[in-house]
Short mmCIF file of C-alpha atoms in Angstrom, two decimals:
data_model
loop_
_atom_site.label_atom_id
_atom_site.label_comp_id
_atom_site.label_asym_id
_atom_site.label_seq_id
_atom_site.Cartn_x
_atom_site.Cartn_y
_atom_site.Cartn_z
CA UNK H 525 -2.74 58.48 290.88
CA UNK H 526 -0.18 57.98 288.04
CA UNK H 527 3.30 57.73 289.66
CA UNK H 528 6.89 58.24 288.70
CA UNK H 529 10.24 57.55 289.63
CA UNK H 530 12.97 60.06 290.87
CA UNK H 531 16.25 59.48 291.33
CA UNK H 532 18.75 61.19 292.96
CA UNK H 533 22.26 60.32 292.05
CA UNK H 534 24.13 61.67 294.11
CA UNK H 535 22.44 59.66 297.36
CA UNK H 536 21.44 56.66 295.24
CA UNK H 537 18.25 57.20 295.81
CA UNK H 538 14.64 56.19 293.86
CA UNK H 539 11.79 57.86 295.11
CA UNK H 540 8.07 56.54 293.74
CA UNK H 541 6.27 59.87 293.77
CA UNK H 542 2.51 60.75 293.18
CA UNK H 543 2.53 62.88 289.63
CA UNK H 544 2.15 66.44 289.93
CA UNK H 545 5.61 66.53 293.30
CA UNK H 546 7.89 68.84 292.63
CA UNK H 547 11.61 67.62 293.17
CA UNK H 548 11.85 70.06 295.91
CA UNK H 549 9.05 68.11 297.78
CA UNK H 550 11.36 64.82 297.65
CA UNK H 551 15.10 65.92 297.36
CA UNK H 552 15.58 67.33 300.80
CA UNK H 553 13.73 64.50 302.75
CA UNK H 554 16.21 62.09 301.17
CA UNK H 555 19.00 64.64 301.82
CA UNK H 556 19.80 64.85 298.34
CA UNK H 557 22.86 67.53 297.25
CA UNK H 558 20.28 69.89 295.72
CA UNK H 559 20.16 73.20 297.86
CA UNK H 560 17.64 75.55 297.98
CA UNK H 561 17.43 79.43 298.30
CA UNK H 562 14.33 81.55 297.78
CA UNK H 563 12.23 78.43 297.09
CA UNK H 564 10.13 80.51 294.76
CA UNK H 565 12.03 80.08 291.52
CA UNK H 566 13.81 83.27 291.18
CA UNK H 567 17.62 83.06 292.96
CA UNK H 568 18.64 79.50 290.86
CA UNK H 569 20.67 78.20 293.96
CA UNK H 570 18.57 74.78 293.07
CA UNK H 571 19.53 74.51 289.50
CA UNK H 572 19.50 70.87 288.96
CA UNK H 573 20.96 68.48 285.97
CA UNK H 574 18.41 66.27 284.72
CA UNK H 575 20.42 63.34 283.73
CA UNK H 576 17.67 61.80 281.94
CA UNK H 577 13.62 61.67 281.61
CA UNK H 578 13.45 65.49 281.15
CA UNK H 579 10.64 64.77 278.92
CA UNK H 580 8.80 63.37 281.92
CA UNK H 581 8.71 66.83 283.74
CA UNK H 582 6.34 69.37 283.10
CA UNK H 583 7.92 72.60 281.01
CA UNK H 584 9.30 75.44 282.58
CA UNK H 585 6.96 78.03 282.84
CA UNK H 586 7.82 81.45 281.65
CA UNK H 587 9.62 82.43 284.62
CA UNK H 588 11.73 79.25 285.10
CA UNK H 589 12.67 79.72 282.00
CA UNK H 590 13.61 83.27 281.91
CA UNK H 591 15.33 82.40 285.22
CA UNK H 592 17.24 79.80 283.54
CA UNK H 593 18.71 81.87 280.92
CA UNK H 594 19.82 84.64 283.29
CA UNK H 595 21.81 82.06 284.81
CA UNK H 596 23.31 80.44 282.21
CA UNK H 597 22.12 77.19 282.87
CA UNK H 598 22.86 74.60 280.34
CA UNK H 599 20.56 71.82 278.63
CA UNK H 600 18.25 69.70 280.53
CA UNK H 601 18.44 72.06 283.50
CA UNK H 602 15.53 72.91 285.87
CA UNK H 603 14.65 74.82 288.82
CA UNK H 604 14.37 71.49 291.45
CA UNK H 605 11.69 74.37 293.67
CA UNK H 606 9.48 74.54 290.20
CA UNK H 607 9.87 71.55 288.15
CA UNK H 608 7.16 69.44 288.65
CA UNK H 609 7.33 65.45 287.93
CA UNK H 610 4.62 64.04 285.14
CA UNK H 611 5.17 60.17 285.24
CA UNK H 612 8.10 57.71 283.81
CA UNK H 613 11.94 57.68 285.30
CA UNK H 614 13.84 60.43 285.82
CA UNK H 615 17.28 60.52 287.22
CA UNK H 616 18.57 64.10 288.67
CA UNK H 617 21.90 65.25 289.89
CA UNK H 618 22.55 69.17 291.63
CA UNK H 619 23.18 70.81 288.85
CA UNK I 420 52.69 111.12 291.82
CA UNK I 421 52.44 112.91 295.08
CA UNK I 422 48.78 112.72 296.87
CA UNK I 423 48.68 114.13 300.01
CA UNK I 424 45.22 113.99 301.02
CA UNK I 425 44.16 113.39 297.53
CA UNK I 426 40.38 113.02 297.60
CA UNK I 427 40.05 115.87 300.26
CA UNK I 428 39.13 118.07 297.25
CA UNK I 429 36.08 117.98 295.39
CA UNK I 430 37.15 117.38 291.61
CA UNK I 431 38.23 113.91 290.37
CA UNK I 432 41.42 112.79 291.30
CA UNK I 433 43.79 111.55 288.03
CA UNK I 434 45.06 107.75 288.52
CA UNK I 435 46.40 108.13 285.07
CA UNK I 436 45.80 109.70 282.07
CA UNK I 437 42.29 110.16 281.10
CA UNK I 438 40.93 107.96 283.76
CA UNK I 439 40.06 109.66 287.21
CA UNK I 440 38.68 108.35 290.34
CA UNK I 441 35.37 110.12 291.13
CA UNK I 442 34.53 108.30 294.30
CA UNK I 443 33.02 109.32 297.47
CA UNK I 444 34.71 108.82 301.10
CA UNK I 445 32.07 107.86 304.22
CA UNK I 446 34.69 108.45 306.82
CA UNK I 447 32.40 108.23 309.90
CA UNK I 448 30.70 104.62 308.57
CA UNK I 449 31.42 102.27 311.47
CA UNK I 450 29.58 99.23 310.53
CA UNK I 451 28.74 98.00 306.94
CA UNK I 452 26.22 95.73 306.03
CA UNK I 453 25.71 94.75 309.81
CA UNK I 454 28.34 92.09 309.53
CA UNK I 455 31.18 94.33 309.14
CA UNK I 456 33.15 96.32 311.21
CA UNK I 457 34.60 99.99 309.68
CA UNK I 458 37.24 101.09 311.95
CA UNK I 459 37.46 104.04 309.80
CA UNK I 460 34.87 104.14 307.42
CA UNK I 461 34.83 103.20 304.21
CA UNK I 462 35.06 104.65 300.52
CA UNK I 463 32.76 104.02 297.67
CA UNK I 464 35.03 104.29 294.49
CA UNK I 465 34.04 105.23 291.52
CA UNK I 466 35.44 106.13 288.29
CA UNK I 467 36.43 107.49 285.07
CA UNK I 468 37.63 106.83 281.53
CA UNK I 469 37.85 108.92 278.72
CA UNK I 470 38.90 107.91 274.88
CA UNK I 471 38.75 109.69 271.77
CA UNK I 472 35.17 108.54 271.10
CA UNK I 473 33.77 109.10 274.40
CA UNK I 474 33.87 108.46 278.10
CA UNK I 475 32.67 105.81 280.31
CA UNK I 476 31.51 105.88 284.04
CA UNK I 477 32.34 102.62 285.71
CA UNK I 478 30.60 102.34 288.89
CA UNK I 479 29.12 104.82 290.86
CA UNK I 480 28.54 105.14 294.89
CA UNK I 481 26.34 104.59 297.87
CA UNK I 482 22.94 107.13 297.06
CA UNK I 483 23.20 109.54 300.19
CA UNK I 484 26.87 110.59 298.56
CA UNK I 485 25.29 110.78 294.86
CA UNK I 486 26.39 114.90 294.89
CA UNK I 487 29.98 114.46 296.05
CA UNK I 488 29.93 111.68 292.89
CA UNK I 489 28.25 114.15 290.25
CA UNK I 490 30.32 117.35 291.48
CA UNK I 491 33.38 115.12 290.84
CA UNK I 492 32.13 113.79 287.50
CA UNK I 493 31.64 117.36 285.86
CA UNK I 494 34.85 118.21 286.79
CA UNK I 495 36.02 115.92 284.09
CA UNK I 496 32.89 114.98 281.72
CA UNK I 497 30.32 116.31 280.48
CA UNK I 498 27.12 113.89 280.46
CA UNK I 499 26.55 114.12 277.02
CA UNK I 500 30.08 112.54 276.61
CA UNK I 501 28.98 109.51 278.65
CA UNK I 502 28.60 106.74 275.96
CA UNK I 503 28.93 103.93 278.61
CA UNK I 504 27.90 103.34 282.09
CA UNK I 505 29.59 99.98 283.34
CA UNK I 506 28.10 98.27 286.30
CA UNK I 507 30.79 95.52 287.95
CA UNK I 508 28.62 95.15 291.17
CA UNK I 509 24.88 95.74 291.68
CA UNK I 510 24.83 96.27 295.53
CA UNK I 511 23.29 99.29 296.52
CA UNK I 512 26.53 100.64 297.69
CA UNK I 513 27.58 100.97 294.31
CA UNK I 514 24.54 102.17 292.68
CA UNK I 515 22.84 104.90 294.73
CA UNK I 516 23.89 107.39 292.32
CA UNK I 517 22.80 105.17 288.84
CA UNK I 518 19.26 106.62 288.95
CA UNK I 519 20.42 110.07 288.72
CA UNK I 520 23.11 109.49 286.26
CA UNK I 521 20.88 107.80 284.42
CA UNK I 522 18.11 110.63 284.32
CA UNK I 523 21.00 113.13 283.35
CA UNK I 524 22.84 110.90 281.05
CA UNK I 525 20.07 109.14 279.27
CA UNK I 526 21.50 107.96 276.17
CA UNK I 527 24.64 106.28 277.88
CA UNK I 528 24.61 102.41 277.09
CA UNK I 529 24.41 100.39 280.44
CA UNK I 530 26.66 97.42 280.91
CA UNK I 531 26.14 94.43 283.51
CA UNK I 532 27.06 91.32 283.92
CA UNK I 533 25.15 88.59 282.22
CA UNK I 534 24.34 87.64 285.88
CA UNK I 535 22.84 91.09 286.76
CA UNK I 536 19.56 91.73 284.99
CA UNK I 537 17.35 90.14 288.13
CA UNK I 538 19.12 92.36 290.36
CA UNK I 539 19.15 95.79 287.96
CA UNK I 540 15.11 95.24 287.81
CA UNK I 541 15.05 95.28 291.57
CA UNK I 542 16.59 98.13 291.98
CA UNK I 543 15.20 100.17 289.54
CA UNK I 544 12.01 98.99 289.60
CA UNK I 545 11.06 99.76 285.95
CA UNK I 546 9.63 97.37 283.07
CA UNK I 547 11.76 98.14 280.56
CA UNK I 548 15.32 98.13 281.37
CA UNK I 549 18.10 98.95 278.63
CA UNK I 550 21.14 97.34 278.84
CA UNK I 551 23.77 95.83 277.29
CA UNK I 552 24.55 92.41 279.30
CA UNK I 553 28.57 91.43 278.60
CA UNK I 554 30.73 88.27 279.40
CA UNK I 555 34.82 87.43 279.27
CA UNK I 556 35.98 88.12 275.92
CA UNK I 557 33.33 91.06 275.28
CA UNK I 558 34.73 94.76 274.90
CA UNK I 559 33.60 98.24 274.04
CA UNK I 560 35.48 100.74 272.18
CA UNK I 561 35.62 104.27 273.28
CA UNK I 562 38.03 104.70 270.23
CA UNK I 563 41.73 104.87 271.21
CA UNK I 564 40.89 102.78 274.77
CA UNK I 565 39.30 99.86 275.31
CA UNK I 566 37.74 98.35 277.89
CA UNK I 567 37.83 94.60 278.25
CA UNK I 568 34.87 92.54 280.58
CA UNK I 569 35.73 89.34 282.79
CA UNK I 570 32.93 87.45 284.36
CA UNK I 571 33.82 86.80 287.52
CA UNK I 572 30.37 85.83 289.22
CA UNK I 573 30.19 85.65 293.25
CA UNK I 574 32.33 88.15 294.52
CA UNK I 575 30.73 88.37 296.14
CA UNK I 576 27.00 88.16 294.60
CA UNK I 577 26.17 86.50 291.68
CA UNK I 578 26.27 89.94 289.46
CA UNK I 579 29.94 90.79 290.21
CA UNK I 580 32.23 91.02 287.15
CA UNK I 581 35.64 93.11 286.45
CA UNK I 582 35.97 95.98 283.94
CA UNK I 583 40.11 96.13 282.08
CA UNK I 584 41.52 98.87 280.63
CA UNK I 585 43.21 97.19 278.35
CA UNK I 586 45.63 100.39 277.24
CA UNK I 587 46.26 101.20 280.33
CA UNK I 588 46.44 98.13 282.06
CA UNK I 589 44.40 98.60 284.92
CA UNK I 590 41.15 96.63 286.25
CA UNK I 591 38.41 98.04 287.90
CA UNK I 592 37.57 95.00 290.07
CA UNK I 593 35.01 96.03 291.89
CA UNK I 594 34.88 94.62 295.19
CA UNK I 595 37.71 92.21 294.68
CA UNK I 596 40.87 93.65 296.14
CA UNK I 597 38.98 96.18 298.23
CA UNK I 598 38.57 96.73 301.61
CA UNK I 599 36.67 99.17 303.98
CA UNK I 600 39.20 101.67 304.78
CA UNK I 601 38.92 105.59 303.99
CA UNK I 602 41.94 107.80 303.66
CA UNK I 603 41.57 110.81 301.76
CA UNK I 604 45.27 110.07 300.32
CA UNK I 605 43.09 107.54 298.11
CA UNK I 606 46.70 105.41 296.99
CA UNK I 607 47.79 102.57 298.81
CA UNK I 608 51.57 103.81 298.79
CA UNK I 609 50.04 107.30 300.37
CA UNK I 610 47.32 106.01 302.72
CA UNK I 611 47.81 104.80 306.34
CA UNK I 612 48.59 101.32 307.30
CA UNK I 613 45.64 99.42 306.12
CA UNK I 614 46.90 95.86 305.76
CA UNK I 615 44.27 94.55 308.49
CA UNK I 616 41.45 95.77 306.65
CA UNK I 617 42.30 94.02 303.46
CA UNK I 618 42.71 90.60 305.00
CA UNK I 619 39.18 91.54 307.19
CA UNK I 620 37.43 92.20 304.34
CA UNK I 621 38.43 88.39 302.72
CA UNK I 622 37.78 86.93 305.52
CA UNK I 623 34.32 87.95 306.03
CA UNK I 624 33.23 89.16 302.10
CA UNK I 625 35.07 86.91 300.06
CA UNK I 626 36.27 83.50 301.81
CA UNK I 627 32.09 81.90 301.62
CA UNK I 628 33.09 82.03 297.51
CA UNK I 629 36.63 81.42 297.73
CA UNK I 630 35.91 78.45 294.66
CA UNK I 631 35.10 81.21 292.99
CA UNK I 632 37.76 83.41 293.97
CA UNK I 633 39.92 80.71 292.47
CA UNK I 634 38.26 80.99 289.11
CA UNK I 635 38.59 84.75 288.77
CA UNK I 636 42.22 84.62 289.50
CA UNK I 637 42.78 82.21 286.63
CA UNK I 638 41.46 85.42 284.71
CA UNK I 639 43.10 88.00 286.43
CA UNK I 640 46.58 86.83 286.50
CA UNK I 641 47.60 86.55 283.13
CA UNK I 642 47.00 90.56 282.70
CA UNK I 643 49.71 92.76 282.83
CA UNK I 644 48.71 94.98 286.06
CA UNK I 645 49.61 98.77 286.30
CA UNK I 646 46.98 99.28 288.66
CA UNK I 647 44.42 97.65 290.28
CA UNK I 648 41.24 99.71 291.07
CA UNK I 649 38.41 97.80 293.23
CA UNK I 650 35.49 99.58 294.75
CA UNK I 651 36.23 100.18 298.56
CA UNK I 652 39.40 101.68 299.77
CA UNK I 653 43.12 101.70 298.28
CA UNK I 654 43.36 102.12 294.84
CA UNK I 655 46.09 99.78 294.50
CA UNK I 656 48.82 101.31 292.24
CA UNK I 657 52.20 100.62 293.70
CA UNK I 658 53.10 96.32 293.25
CA UNK I 659 49.15 95.75 292.42
CA UNK I 660 50.28 91.68 292.10
CA UNK I 661 51.28 91.25 295.60
CA UNK I 662 47.39 92.15 296.37
CA UNK I 663 46.97 89.13 293.69
CA UNK I 664 49.02 87.22 294.80
CA UNK I 665 47.86 87.59 298.47
CA UNK I 666 44.21 86.30 296.73
CA UNK I 667 45.67 83.59 295.81
CA UNK I 668 47.43 82.31 298.95
CA UNK I 669 43.89 83.25 300.61
CA UNK I 670 42.00 81.35 298.06
CA UNK I 671 43.73 77.78 298.93
CA UNK I 672 43.88 75.65 301.94
CA UNK I 673 45.67 77.38 304.69
CA UNK I 674 47.16 74.12 305.91
CA UNK I 675 47.79 71.17 303.50
CA UNK I 676 45.43 68.47 304.35
CA UNK I 677 47.55 65.25 305.15
CA UNK I 678 44.83 63.07 304.63
CA UNK I 679 45.68 62.85 301.19
CA UNK I 680 43.44 61.21 299.10
CA UNK I 681 40.96 60.18 301.72
CA UNK I 682 37.92 61.96 302.26
CA UNK I 683 37.61 63.43 305.74
CA UNK I 684 34.39 62.89 308.06
CA UNK I 685 34.66 65.36 311.29
CA UNK I 686 32.53 64.52 314.64
CA UNK I 687 31.61 67.62 316.76
CA UNK I 688 30.17 66.97 320.27
CA UNK I 689 28.91 68.61 323.92
CA UNK I 690 28.32 65.84 326.74
CA UNK I 691 26.72 66.98 329.94
CA UNK I 692 26.91 63.67 331.56
CA UNK I 693 29.27 61.47 328.94
CA UNK I 694 25.79 59.95 326.65
CA UNK I 695 26.13 62.08 323.84
CA UNK I 696 29.97 61.49 323.90
CA UNK I 697 29.67 57.64 324.00
CA UNK I 698 27.61 57.83 320.89
CA UNK I 699 30.26 60.45 319.62
CA UNK I 700 32.47 57.69 319.96
CA UNK I 701 30.57 54.87 318.17
CA UNK I 702 30.10 56.92 315.48
CA UNK I 703 33.52 57.69 314.88
CA UNK I 704 34.49 53.87 315.54
CA UNK I 705 31.71 53.01 312.88
CA UNK I 706 33.32 55.37 310.15
CA UNK I 707 36.82 54.82 310.93
CA UNK I 708 35.95 51.05 309.55
CA UNK I 709 35.50 52.09 306.24
CA UNK I 710 38.87 52.45 303.99
CA UNK I 711 39.46 55.77 302.30
CA UNK I 712 37.94 58.45 305.38
CA UNK I 713 39.88 60.13 307.88
CA UNK I 714 37.81 60.55 311.11
CA UNK I 715 38.12 63.27 313.65
CA UNK I 716 36.54 63.88 316.72
CA UNK I 717 36.03 67.15 318.83
CA UNK I 718 34.84 68.08 322.19
CA UNK I 719 33.35 71.49 321.38
CA UNK I 720 33.86 72.24 325.14
CA UNK I 721 37.48 72.30 324.42
CA UNK I 722 37.76 74.56 321.71
CA UNK I 723 37.17 78.18 320.35
CA UNK I 724 34.96 78.40 317.39
CA UNK I 725 37.28 80.33 314.92
CA UNK I 726 40.16 77.15 314.23
CA UNK I 727 36.77 74.83 314.00
CA UNK I 728 35.80 76.62 311.32
CA UNK I 729 38.99 76.73 309.45
CA UNK I 730 38.40 72.70 309.96
CA UNK I 731 34.77 72.84 308.70
CA UNK I 732 36.08 74.60 305.86
CA UNK I 733 38.35 71.44 304.30
CA UNK I 734 36.24 69.00 305.68
CA UNK I 735 33.95 66.49 303.43
CA UNK I 736 31.59 65.53 305.63
CA UNK I 737 30.20 67.22 309.69
CA UNK I 738 28.72 65.06 312.22
CA UNK I 739 27.26 67.11 315.47
CA UNK I 740 26.02 66.28 318.57
CA UNK I 741 24.41 67.56 320.98
CA UNK I 742 21.99 66.72 324.39
CA UNK I 743 18.63 68.47 324.35
CA UNK I 744 18.39 71.18 327.44
CA UNK I 745 15.74 72.75 327.29
CA UNK I 746 14.03 72.07 324.41
CA UNK I 747 16.92 73.12 322.40
CA UNK I 748 20.35 71.94 321.20
CA UNK I 749 22.57 73.82 323.58
CA UNK I 750 24.76 77.55 322.83
CA UNK I 751 28.08 75.78 321.94
CA UNK I 752 26.98 73.93 318.77
CA UNK I 753 24.42 77.11 317.93
CA UNK I 754 27.83 79.44 318.18
CA UNK I 755 29.73 77.13 315.95
CA UNK I 756 26.59 76.79 313.34
CA UNK I 757 25.50 79.98 313.28
CA UNK I 758 29.71 80.97 312.23
CA UNK I 759 29.57 78.57 308.92
CA UNK I 760 28.23 81.44 306.91
CA UNK I 761 31.78 82.21 306.45
CA UNK I 762 32.75 79.71 304.91
CA UNK I 763 31.57 77.28 301.89
CA UNK I 764 29.83 74.30 303.60
CA UNK I 765 27.48 73.68 300.25
CA UNK I 766 27.26 69.82 299.51
CA UNK I 767 29.12 68.61 302.32
CA UNK I 768 27.73 65.67 303.93
CA UNK I 769 25.76 66.34 307.39
CA UNK I 770 24.02 63.88 310.20
CA UNK I 771 23.27 65.04 314.13
CA UNK I 772 23.06 63.03 317.10
CA UNK I 773 22.30 63.15 320.86
CA UNK I 774 21.18 62.07 323.90
CA UNK I 775 18.05 63.59 325.51
CA UNK I 776 16.35 63.67 329.17
CA UNK I 777 12.65 63.77 327.95
CA UNK I 778 11.70 65.12 324.55
CA UNK I 779 15.06 65.31 322.39
CA UNK I 780 14.30 67.95 320.08
CA UNK I 781 18.05 68.95 319.36
CA UNK I 782 18.87 66.83 316.48
CA UNK I 783 16.11 67.29 314.55
CA UNK I 784 16.67 71.14 314.96
CA UNK I 785 20.50 70.68 313.94
CA UNK I 786 19.58 68.44 311.01
CA UNK I 787 17.57 71.59 309.80
CA UNK I 788 20.61 73.93 310.60
CA UNK I 789 22.21 71.75 308.37
CA UNK I 790 20.08 71.69 305.68
CA UNK I 791 19.34 75.59 305.71
CA UNK I 792 23.29 75.76 305.38
CA UNK I 793 22.89 74.08 302.32
CA UNK I 794 24.19 70.77 303.40
CA UNK I 795 23.06 67.02 302.45
CA UNK I 796 21.68 65.34 304.99
CA UNK I 797 20.58 61.77 303.71
CA UNK I 798 20.58 59.41 306.91
CA UNK I 799 18.48 60.05 309.91
CA UNK I 800 20.03 61.43 313.24
CA UNK I 801 20.22 58.70 316.06
CA UNK I 802 18.60 60.18 319.59
CA UNK I 803 19.25 58.27 322.93
CA UNK I 804 16.99 58.50 325.85
CA UNK I 805 19.49 59.24 328.73
CA UNK I 806 22.35 56.56 328.53
CA UNK I 807 22.57 54.70 325.16
CA UNK I 808 21.91 51.22 325.55
CA UNK I 809 23.78 48.50 323.06
CA UNK I 810 20.82 48.47 320.15
CA UNK I 811 21.25 52.24 320.11
CA UNK I 812 25.47 52.51 320.33
CA UNK I 813 24.92 50.06 317.36
CA UNK I 814 22.61 52.60 315.89
CA UNK I 815 25.52 55.17 316.18
CA UNK I 816 28.51 52.78 314.76
CA UNK I 817 25.92 51.90 311.78
CA UNK I 818 25.69 55.69 310.94
CA UNK I 819 29.34 56.50 311.35
CA UNK I 820 29.67 53.45 308.51
CA UNK I 821 26.91 54.79 306.49
CA UNK I 822 28.68 58.16 306.40
CA UNK I 823 31.37 56.98 305.57
CA UNK I 824 30.21 55.28 302.65
CA UNK I 825 28.63 57.99 301.20
CA UNK I 826 31.34 60.13 301.45
CA UNK I 827 33.20 57.43 299.56
CA UNK I 828 30.36 56.65 297.02
CA UNK I 829 30.08 53.16 298.01
CA UNK I 830 26.60 53.51 299.33
CA UNK I 831 23.79 51.18 298.70
CA UNK I 832 21.46 52.31 296.04
CA UNK I 833 17.45 52.59 297.80
CA UNK I 834 14.30 52.40 296.61
CA UNK I 835 11.70 54.03 298.48
CA UNK I 836 7.73 55.10 298.12
CA UNK I 837 7.61 58.95 298.92
CA UNK I 838 5.13 58.23 301.70
CA UNK I 839 8.13 56.34 303.55
CA UNK I 840 9.70 59.79 303.77
CA UNK I 841 9.55 61.43 307.02
#
């Protein structure tokens, strides 16, 4: 299975994960500062800055795109509860 | 303006030329949103502004008071004159009359903050919503009157905003500067003593968002203010800037932290036989050995919850130690942890530890709660069966040191496989 490397910059941890993993599945386990509310892509509590490697995340769904827009998220920000890792190396930090 | 029992009548109450209060009194309410006590009820303040080119309604009232609201509105304006409906906050106590108002004034343009759209959808349950999203710098003209918007989110919901009537220097502030205090005399220079309600409201509604309060004050303080017109409680026409200044004071740290540039780590514990205390002392000792971190150690049995909450609000890192008794952390820990929604702890560093007799669930339960409170919990807690031995105390010292390194940004970068994560 393809792997990806996700670095949570605020806690200095890089995790090797299988492709398809959502950021939420890892960030809590490493104790990163990304925090969650609804966990369903609606509340925008988990807005996360993708410092690099945004192209290695699956494109946002229509719903995620709308929530990011409604919450005035800057470019290269994603909802950690929705964003799925495809491969490569990705660096994130709380948005 | 003499206003004995101004709002006891059914009509609108003038607060400035062409500006009226059209809200509702709820004197019998004794509990608001479950979390607030309301000793003499509350008011739901809504306003109407008349300009040479039309009328604007600012906020509405709780649904059960729709008739009062509409009757007051009808006493000063016709529905076909309403050009704008401004919603400063979409919580149901301010939007309960909105559906009926929209039914009667379907041509009116709805103005909400840029963050309010999801809530509007949740309230109106309609597939197609017609509204204009506004933010700081946007304004609408009513001819000779201008309504200017201030984007002030998280006071106390994401959607909140303030609206400034430029010509009359009136700030319609939504819940900010409000309080639950019902007095038909309506104005701050006429009502009874509402000081405790003002402070109580801030402490329970605004305090968790004090960073946002400070950002909002940065926008509000430069405004000339003749009247502060909040969405609950007295209209502040006498010395309104006094209330703005009070908010600034409340939103700053209550006691200057003498740690200065140092990061602060608080270690709380309870101990039945001194074992969890030994672990607490080892953690504090480990953290204390790291430059740039100031450590404090507290026995929860020796203190009240509220002062600890005040300390936690200012701290960078929090560690909680509890023995496991009957499969749970002990009640004083939960009492403190359940009180932290009154302050912002999001993003602080957290950890847990404790001694146990046979099962030791407390540590994991505390860690879960810390995550629920949106703390970072990057380091696994330490458990010790009954009396901690030298190795276990050494783990505690290491935990304290690593926490301190995290707080100062000097942690070691780790590379791990997902399968290794618990």
